[in-house]
Backbone as numpy.savetxt, mean C-alpha at the origin, in Angstrom:
# Nx Ny Nz CAx CAy CAz Cx Cy Cz
-11.35 47.24 -15.70 -10.83 46.91 -14.38 -10.04 45.61 -14.46
-8.84 45.57 -13.96 -8.02 44.35 -14.05 -8.12 43.55 -12.77
-7.90 42.23 -12.90 -7.96 41.34 -11.73 -6.57 41.16 -11.16
-6.45 40.81 -9.88 -5.13 40.56 -9.28 -4.46 39.37 -9.97
-3.13 39.36 -9.92 -2.35 38.31 -10.59 -2.51 36.94 -9.96
-2.86 36.88 -8.67 -2.92 35.58 -7.99 -4.22 34.84 -8.22
-5.21 35.43 -8.86 -6.47 34.75 -9.15 -6.57 34.53 -10.64
-6.97 33.32 -11.06 -7.08 33.07 -12.49 -8.20 33.90 -13.09
-8.02 34.29 -14.31 -9.01 35.06 -15.04 -10.12 34.12 -15.46
-11.32 34.31 -14.94 -12.44 33.41 -15.20 -12.84 33.44 -16.66
-12.66 34.57 -17.35 -13.07 34.66 -18.75 -12.00 34.11 -19.69
-10.79 33.85 -19.19 -9.71 33.32 -20.02 -9.56 31.83 -19.74
-10.09 30.95 -20.62 -10.05 29.51 -20.34 -8.65 28.93 -20.29
-7.64 29.60 -20.85 -6.28 29.05 -20.83 -5.68 29.08 -19.42
-6.14 29.98 -18.56 -5.64 30.05 -17.19 -6.36 29.09 -16.27
-7.57 28.72 -16.56 -8.41 27.89 -15.68 -7.80 26.51 -15.42
-7.42 25.71 -16.43 -6.91 24.36 -16.15 -5.65 24.36 -15.29
-4.75 25.32 -15.50 -3.53 25.35 -14.70 -3.86 25.65 -13.24
-4.78 26.59 -13.02 -5.18 26.90 -11.65 -5.87 25.73 -11.00
-6.76 25.06 -11.75 -7.44 23.88 -11.22 -6.45 22.78 -10.91
-5.51 22.56 -11.79 -4.52 21.51 -11.58 -3.70 21.81 -10.34
-3.25 23.05 -10.21 -2.45 23.42 -9.04 -3.27 23.25 -7.76
-4.54 23.67 -7.81 -5.39 23.52 -6.62 -5.62 22.06 -6.29
-5.88 21.24 -7.31 -6.12 19.82 -7.08 -4.86 19.14 -6.53
-3.70 19.49 -7.06 -2.45 18.90 -6.56 -2.19 19.34 -5.11
-2.47 20.58 -4.81 -2.31 21.07 -3.43 -3.27 20.31 -2.51
-4.52 20.15 -2.96 -5.51 19.42 -2.17 -5.09 17.97 -1.99
-4.56 17.35 -3.05 -4.10 15.96 -2.97 -2.98 15.84 -1.93
-2.05 16.76 -1.95 -0.96 16.73 -0.97 -1.47 16.85 0.45
-2.44 17.73 0.66 -3.00 17.90 2.00 -3.78 16.66 2.43
-4.51 16.07 1.49 -5.27 14.85 1.81 -4.33 13.70 2.15
-3.25 13.56 1.39 -2.28 12.50 1.69 -1.65 12.72 3.06
-1.31 13.96 3.37 -0.75 14.25 4.68 -1.74 13.89 5.79
-2.99 14.27 5.61 -4.02 13.96 6.61 -4.20 12.46 6.76
-4.23 11.73 5.64 -4.44 10.28 5.70 -3.29 9.59 6.42
-2.07 9.98 6.12 -0.91 9.36 6.76 -0.88 9.71 8.25
-1.13 10.96 8.58 -1.13 11.38 9.98 -2.22 10.64 10.75
-3.39 10.52 10.15 -4.51 9.85 10.79 -4.21 8.37 11.00
-3.62 7.74 10.00 -3.29 6.31 10.13 -2.25 6.09 11.23
-1.30 6.99 11.34 -0.24 6.82 12.34 -0.77 7.06 13.75
-1.77 7.91 13.89 -2.28 8.25 15.21 -3.44 7.36 15.65
-3.93 6.56 14.79 -5.10 5.74 15.07 -4.75 4.64 16.07
-5.39 4.67 17.22 -5.11 3.68 18.27 -5.47 2.27 17.82
-6.57 2.14 17.07 -6.95 0.82 16.58 -5.85 0.25 15.69
-5.29 1.10 14.87 -4.22 0.65 13.98 -3.01 0.20 14.79
-2.71 0.94 15.85 -1.58 0.55 16.70 -1.83 -0.80 17.37
-3.05 -1.01 17.85 -3.38 -2.28 18.50 -3.34 -3.42 17.49
-3.88 -3.18 16.30 -3.85 -4.21 15.25 -2.40 -4.54 14.91
-1.56 -3.52 14.84 -0.15 -3.74 14.53 0.51 -4.59 15.63
0.21 -4.31 16.88 0.78 -5.10 17.98 0.30 -6.55 17.92
-1.02 -6.71 17.69 -1.59 -8.07 17.61 -0.99 -8.84 16.44
-0.89 -8.17 15.32 -0.33 -8.81 14.13 1.13 -9.20 14.35
1.87 -8.33 14.97 3.28 -8.61 15.26 3.42 -9.81 16.19
2.61 -9.86 17.23 2.66 -10.99 18.17 2.26 -12.29 17.46
1.23 -12.21 16.63 0.80 -13.40 15.89 1.86 -13.89 14.93
2.52 -12.97 14.25 3.58 -13.37 13.32 4.78 -13.98 14.06
5.09 -13.45 15.24 6.18 -14.04 16.03 5.82 -15.48 16.42
4.58 -15.70 16.82 4.13 -17.04 17.22 4.19 -17.99 16.02
3.74 -17.52 14.88 3.80 -18.36 13.67 5.26 -18.70 13.34
6.13 -17.72 13.47 7.55 -17.95 13.21 8.14 -18.99 14.14
7.78 -18.92 15.41 8.26 -19.90 16.39 7.77 -21.30 16.04
6.48 -21.41 15.69 5.92 -22.71 15.34 6.54 -23.26 14.06
6.75 -22.40 13.08 7.37 -22.86 11.84 8.81 -23.32 12.07
9.52 -22.59 12.89 10.90 -22.97 13.20 10.93 -24.33 13.88
10.03 -24.57 14.79 9.95 -25.85 15.47 9.62 -26.98 14.48
8.68 -26.72 13.59 8.31 -27.72 12.59 9.46 -28.02 11.65
10.18 -27.01 11.24 11.32 -27.20 10.34 12.41 -28.03 11.02
12.65 -27.75 12.28 13.67 -28.51 13.01 13.31 -29.99 13.08
12.04 -30.29 13.34 11.64 -31.70 13.41 11.69 -32.36 12.04
11.40 -31.60 10.98 11.45 -32.16 9.63 12.89 -32.43 9.17
13.82 -31.61 9.63 15.22 -31.78 9.23 15.76 -33.14 9.67
15.23 -33.68 10.72 15.72 -34.94 11.26 15.19 -36.15 10.49
14.15 -36.00 9.71 13.54 -37.10 8.97 14.34 -37.37 7.69
14.87 -38.61 7.50 15.69 -38.91 6.32 14.90 -38.82 5.01
13.63 -39.14 5.02 12.83 -39.03 3.80 12.69 -37.57 3.37
12.56 -36.71 4.35 12.45 -35.28 4.06 13.77 -34.76 3.50
14.89 -35.23 4.06 16.19 -34.78 3.57 16.37 -35.17 2.10
15.96 -36.37 1.74 16.06 -36.82 0.35 15.15 -35.97 -0.55
13.95 -35.70 -0.08 13.01 -34.88 -0.83 13.55 -33.47 -1.03
14.19 -32.92 0.00 14.76 -31.58 -0.10 15.85 -31.55 -1.17
16.71 -32.56 -1.19 17.78 -32.60 -2.19 17.21 -32.66 -3.60
16.19 -33.49 -3.82 15.58 -33.59 -5.13 14.88 -32.28 -5.50
14.25 -31.66 -4.54 13.57 -30.39 -4.78 14.55 -29.30 -5.16
15.69 -29.29 -4.48 16.71 -28.29 -4.80 17.22 -28.45 -6.22
17.39 -29.70 -6.65 17.82 -29.95 -8.02 16.77 -29.47 -9.02
15.51 -29.75 -8.73 14.43 -29.33 -9.62 14.33 -27.81 -9.68
14.49 -27.15 -8.53 14.43 -25.69 -8.49 15.57 -25.09 -9.28
16.76 -25.64 -9.13 17.91 -25.13 -9.88 17.69 -25.25 -11.38
17.13 -26.37 -11.82 16.85 -26.54 -13.25 15.77 -25.56 -13.71
14.75 -25.37 -12.90 13.65 -24.46 -13.27 14.12 -23.01 -13.32
15.01 -22.64 -12.42 15.49 -21.26 -12.37 16.29 -20.89 -13.61
16.85 -21.86 -14.25 17.63 -21.61 -15.45 16.75 -21.42 -16.67
15.47 -21.71 -16.57 14.53 -21.59 -17.67 14.11 -20.13 -17.86
14.05 -19.67 -19.12 13.62 -18.31 -19.44 12.16 -18.11 -19.05
11.34 -19.11 -19.24 9.92 -19.02 -18.88 9.78 -18.76 -17.39
10.56 -19.45 -16.59 10.51 -19.26 -15.14 10.94 -17.85 -14.75
11.97 -17.35 -15.38 12.43 -16.00 -15.08 11.37 -14.97 -15.46
10.75 -15.15 -16.63 9.69 -14.24 -17.05 8.51 -14.30 -16.08
8.16 -15.51 -15.65 7.06 -15.68 -14.70 7.37 -14.97 -13.39
8.59 -15.11 -12.90 8.98 -14.47 -11.64 8.91 -12.95 -11.75
9.36 -12.41 -12.88 9.31 -10.96 -13.07 7.87 -10.47 -13.14
7.02 -11.19 -13.86 5.61 -10.81 -13.96 4.93 -10.90 -12.61
5.21 -11.96 -11.89 4.62 -12.14 -10.56 5.07 -11.03 -9.62
6.34 -10.66 -9.68 6.86 -9.59 -8.82 6.17 -8.26 -9.14
5.96 -7.97 -10.42 5.27 -6.73 -10.80 3.83 -6.76 -10.30
3.18 -7.90 -10.45 1.80 -8.02 -9.99 1.68 -7.83 -8.49
2.61 -8.42 -7.75 2.58 -8.27 -6.29 2.86 -6.83 -5.89
3.75 -6.16 -6.61 4.03 -4.76 -6.32 2.78 -3.90 -6.53
2.06 -4.16 -7.61 0.82 -3.43 -7.85 -0.21 -3.73 -6.77
-0.31 -4.98 -6.38 -1.23 -5.36 -5.32 -0.88 -4.66 -4.02
0.42 -4.61 -3.70 0.86 -3.91 -2.49 0.48 -2.44 -2.53
0.66 -1.80 -3.68 0.29 -0.39 -3.81 -1.20 -0.19 -3.59
-2.00 -1.04 -4.20 -3.45 -0.92 -4.07 -3.90 -1.21 -2.64
-3.29 -2.20 -2.02 -3.63 -2.54 -0.64 -3.27 -1.40 0.30
-2.12 -0.78 0.10 -1.72 0.35 0.94 -2.71 1.51 0.79
-3.14 1.77 -0.43 -4.12 2.84 -0.65 -5.45 2.50 0.01
-5.84 1.25 -0.07 -7.10 0.82 0.54 -7.04 0.97 2.05
-5.96 0.53 2.67 -5.82 0.63 4.13 -5.85 2.09 4.56
-5.18 2.94 3.83 -5.16 4.36 4.16 -6.56 4.95 4.07
-7.28 4.59 3.02 -8.63 5.12 2.84 -9.55 4.62 3.96
-9.45 3.36 4.31 -10.29 2.80 5.38 -9.99 3.48 6.70
-8.75 3.65 7.02 -8.38 4.28 8.29 -8.85 5.73 8.35
-8.74 6.43 7.25 -9.14 7.84 7.27 -10.66 7.96 7.37
-11.40 6.98 6.86 -12.86 7.02 6.95 -13.34 6.59 8.34
-12.64 5.68 9.00 -13.06 5.17 10.29 -12.82 6.16 11.42
-11.76 6.90 11.36 -11.38 7.76 12.47 -11.04 9.15 11.96
-12.05 9.98 11.64 -11.76 11.32 11.11 -11.04 12.17 12.16
-10.21 13.11 11.72 -9.48 13.96 12.67 -10.44 14.74 13.55
-10.11 14.87 14.84 -10.98 15.52 15.81 -11.08 17.02 15.56
-10.08 17.62 14.98 -10.08 19.07 14.79 -10.82 19.49 13.54
-11.36 18.55 12.79 -12.08 18.91 11.57 -11.12 18.96 10.40
-11.64 19.14 9.22 -10.79 19.15 8.04 -9.86 20.35 8.02
-8.63 20.14 7.53 -7.65 21.20 7.45 -7.91 22.07 6.23
-8.73 21.58 5.31 -9.02 22.31 4.08 -10.52 22.36 3.89
-10.94 22.84 2.77 -12.36 22.91 2.43 -12.91 21.53 2.14
-14.02 21.52 1.46 -14.70 20.28 1.14 -13.81 19.39 0.29
-13.83 18.09 0.58 -13.01 17.13 -0.14 -13.73 16.67 -1.39
-13.01 16.65 -2.50 -13.55 16.13 -3.75 -13.06 14.72 -3.90
-13.98 13.74 -3.92 -13.60 12.34 -4.04 -13.11 12.05 -5.45
-11.99 11.35 -5.53 -11.46 10.95 -6.83 -12.02 9.62 -7.27
-12.63 8.88 -6.35 -13.20 7.58 -6.67 -14.71 7.64 -6.45
-15.47 8.14 -7.43 -16.90 8.37 -7.24 -17.69 7.11 -6.96
-17.20 5.93 -7.29 -17.96 4.71 -7.06 -17.94 4.26 -5.61
-17.08 4.81 -4.76 -16.98 4.43 -3.34 -17.64 5.46 -2.44
-18.88 5.79 -2.67 -19.54 6.80 -1.85 -20.19 6.21 -0.66
């Protein structure tokens, strides 16, 4: 008796990994979609975003005011000129350029990890009301149970 073409042959191990991989990739895509949708619809996230935006605007206003008052101080103007000279000399250094590139890569990795963390937290805090769109979820990070 032969099996249908759309189901992997359980006795043939060469078909199993491809089917598992395809299923896991499909599940990953669905989980990512759910996480993004959940994060976008989360009212708490919207409120936090509004609060954060207002706070950042206030900080910007205060910093702008502080900078304006500092610009008028002659000692600060002299310090700024000396600092600009030092920065220009440092930027020409190969060590400084290497440091900047390494720092940029590190920050990019940190941003990626932070984005994943925020998505995971939001999806755990506010599960979709309609229930899961797929079967049971297989956690990829077993240490975070």
